Coordinates of C-alpha atoms in Angstrom, one line a residue:
M395 CA 77.0 78.5 219.2
G396 CA 78.7 81.7 220.0
A397 CA 81.3 81.5 216.8
F398 CA 77.5 82.0 214.7
L399 CA 76.2 84.9 216.3
A400 CA 79.6 86.7 216.2
R401 CA 79.6 86.3 212.8
L402 CA 76.1 87.1 212.3
W403 CA 76.5 90.6 214.2
A404 CA 79.0 91.6 212.3
R405 CA 77.9 90.5 209.2
F406 CA 74.4 93.3 210.1
T407 CA 76.9 96.1 211.2
E408 CA 79.1 96.1 208.5
F409 CA 76.9 95.5 206.1
P410 CA 75.6 99.2 205.2
I411 CA 78.7 100.8 205.3
K412 CA 81.5 99.5 203.3
S413 CA 84.9 101.8 202.7
K414 CA 85.7 102.1 199.3
P415 CA 89.1 99.9 198.5
I416 CA 91.6 102.6 198.4
C417 CA 93.5 102.5 194.5
F418 CA 97.2 103.8 194.8
H419 CA 97.3 103.1 190.9
L420 CA 95.5 105.8 188.4
Q421 CA 93.5 104.0 185.9
K422 CA 94.9 105.8 183.1
N423 CA 98.4 104.6 183.4
F424 CA 96.7 100.7 183.0
M425 CA 95.7 99.3 179.3
S426 CA 92.6 97.9 178.9
T427 CA 93.3 94.8 180.1
G428 CA 95.2 95.6 183.6
D429 CA 98.1 95.5 181.9
E430 CA 100.4 98.5 183.3
K431 CA 101.2 100.4 180.3
A432 CA 105.0 101.0 179.5
E433 CA 106.3 104.0 179.4
D434 CA 106.8 106.5 176.1
Q435 CA 110.7 104.7 175.2
E436 CA 112.3 104.8 172.1
I437 CA 111.1 102.5 170.0
Q438 CA 112.8 99.0 169.4
T439 CA 113.2 97.7 165.7
D440 CA 114.6 94.5 164.4
A441 CA 115.6 92.5 161.5
Y442 CA 112.0 92.3 160.7
D443 CA 110.9 96.2 160.7
E444 CA 114.1 96.7 158.7
L445 CA 112.8 94.7 156.1
Q446 CA 109.1 95.7 156.1
K447 CA 110.7 99.2 155.9
A448 CA 113.6 98.8 152.8
F449 CA 109.8 97.1 151.2
I450 CA 108.0 99.5 151.5
R451 CA 110.7 102.0 150.4
K452 CA 111.4 100.4 147.3
L453 CA 107.5 99.7 146.5
T454 CA 107.2 103.7 146.3
E455 CA 110.2 103.9 144.2
V456 CA 109.1 101.6 141.5
G457 CA 105.7 103.0 142.2
D458 CA 106.8 106.4 141.7
K459 CA 108.7 105.0 138.1
R460 CA 105.7 103.7 136.5
D461 CA 104.2 107.2 137.7
K462 CA 106.7 109.1 135.7
W463 CA 106.1 106.2 133.4
L464 CA 102.8 106.8 132.3
R465 CA 103.4 110.2 132.7
E466 CA 105.7 110.6 129.9
N467 CA 104.5 108.3 127.9
F468 CA 100.3 109.5 127.9
T469 CA 99.8 113.3 128.0
Q470 CA 96.6 113.4 127.0
W471 CA 95.4 110.4 129.4
D472 CA 94.7 111.0 133.2
Q473 CA 95.2 108.2 135.9
I474 CA 91.3 106.8 135.4
T475 CA 92.3 106.5 131.2
V476 CA 94.4 104.6 132.2
D477 CA 92.9 102.6 135.7
D478 CA 90.2 102.1 133.2
L479 CA 93.0 100.6 130.0
T480 CA 94.6 98.0 132.6
N481 CA 90.8 96.9 133.7
N482 CA 90.0 96.1 130.3
F483 CA 93.3 94.3 129.9
M484 CA 92.5 92.4 132.6
L485 CA 89.5 91.4 131.5
L486 CA 90.9 90.0 128.1
A487 CA 93.6 88.5 129.3
S488 CA 94.9 85.1 129.5
E489 CA 94.2 82.9 132.6
E490 CA 97.6 81.2 131.7
N491 CA 100.2 84.2 131.7
G492 CA 98.3 87.2 131.9
M493 CA 98.6 89.3 128.5
M494 CA 97.0 89.6 125.7
D495 CA 97.0 87.6 122.0
F496 CA 96.1 89.3 118.9
K497 CA 92.3 87.3 119.1
K498 CA 91.1 89.4 122.3
F499 CA 92.7 92.6 121.3
C500 CA 90.0 92.4 118.5
C501 CA 87.8 92.4 120.5
F502 CA 87.9 95.1 122.9
L503 CA 88.4 96.8 119.4
D504 CA 84.9 95.8 118.4
S505 CA 83.9 96.8 121.9
R506 CA 85.4 100.1 121.6
A507 CA 83.6 100.5 118.1
D508 CA 86.4 100.3 115.7
T509 CA 86.3 100.1 111.9
S510 CA 90.0 99.2 110.9
S511 CA 90.6 96.2 109.0
D512 CA 92.4 93.0 109.9
H513 CA 95.3 93.4 108.6
L514 CA 96.0 96.9 110.0
R515 CA 94.9 95.6 113.4
E516 CA 97.4 92.5 112.8
E517 CA 100.4 95.6 111.8
K518 CA 100.0 97.2 114.8
F519 CA 100.2 94.4 116.8
K520 CA 103.4 92.9 115.8
S521 CA 104.9 96.3 115.5
M522 CA 104.2 96.3 119.3
D523 CA 104.8 92.5 120.2
S524 CA 108.4 93.3 121.3
N525 CA 109.5 89.5 121.9
D526 CA 107.0 87.9 118.8
D527 CA 105.6 85.6 121.1
G528 CA 101.8 86.2 120.2
F529 CA 101.6 88.2 123.1
I530 CA 101.3 91.5 124.6
T531 CA 101.5 92.6 128.4
V532 CA 100.0 95.4 130.0
D533 CA 102.3 98.5 129.2
E534 CA 102.1 97.1 125.6
F535 CA 98.5 97.6 125.5
L536 CA 98.4 101.1 127.0
L537 CA 101.2 102.0 124.0
L538 CA 99.7 100.3 121.6
V539 CA 95.9 101.9 121.9
Y540 CA 97.4 105.1 122.8
N541 CA 99.2 105.3 118.9
Y542 CA 97.1 103.1 117.1
H543 CA 95.7 106.2 115.6
P544 CA 99.1 108.8 115.6
L545 CA 98.2 112.1 117.7
D546 CA 97.0 115.2 115.6
E547 CA 98.4 118.5 116.5
T548 CA 95.4 120.4 116.0
E549 CA 93.1 117.4 117.5
G550 CA 95.0 115.8 119.8
L551 CA 93.9 112.3 120.5
R552 CA 92.1 110.3 117.5
G553 CA 90.1 107.5 117.0
I554 CA 90.8 104.4 119.4
G555 CA 92.6 106.8 121.9
K556 CA 89.9 110.1 122.2
S557 CA 87.6 107.0 122.7
C558 CA 89.4 105.7 125.4
F559 CA 89.5 109.3 127.3
E560 CA 86.3 110.3 126.4
T561 CA 84.6 106.5 128.2
A562 CA 86.7 107.4 131.0
Q563 CA 85.8 110.7 131.4
Q564 CA 81.5 109.3 131.7
I565 CA 83.1 106.6 133.8
R566 CA 84.6 110.1 136.2
N567 CA 81.4 112.0 136.0
V568 CA 79.4 109.1 137.2
T569 CA 81.0 108.6 140.6
L570 CA 80.9 112.2 141.2
L571 CA 77.0 111.6 141.5
S572 CA 75.3 110.8 144.7
T573 CA 73.3 107.1 145.2
G574 CA 70.5 109.4 144.6
E575 CA 71.0 111.2 141.3
Q576 CA 72.1 108.3 139.8
L577 CA 68.8 106.6 140.6
R578 CA 67.5 109.5 138.8
H579 CA 69.5 109.2 135.8
G580 CA 68.2 106.0 135.9
L581 CA 72.5 103.9 136.5
F582 CA 71.2 101.3 138.3

């Protein structure tokens, strides 16, 4: 009975007055998980990090090389035009090999309201098909569309190349509009 009363008395006496525990470690030195933060040391790299850096470096080189190729070959087009044509190519490309055949190329020209003859279309397509397999790659497609109608020294782009450029500019103008402006113009 005495032990019970002693515990009860101790409980009453310490209940309202409880001292805060003393913390010897600052909270800023710990992560949210409770682990102690490591000091800022030199980050150690392993083989995976080196492989990742080499991959990123190679990817950047390939991207720069492609950008240079696009600027040299398509001087009258901007990146939006190239991206739009690449997306069109992806839509029409064969699912088996990722390339475009003559029939799909004619569908592309028809969608752009080109009125050239079938003979001219086939001639241009075959001249761009480098390995004579009946299919063209995306790079060959871009070159074919750009050079389909020769550049005019006074006007610049003509025909299908000009049509693609104007379409890409319209797409750019729409993307620059806010959602409210797009609704106002009836684009939704």
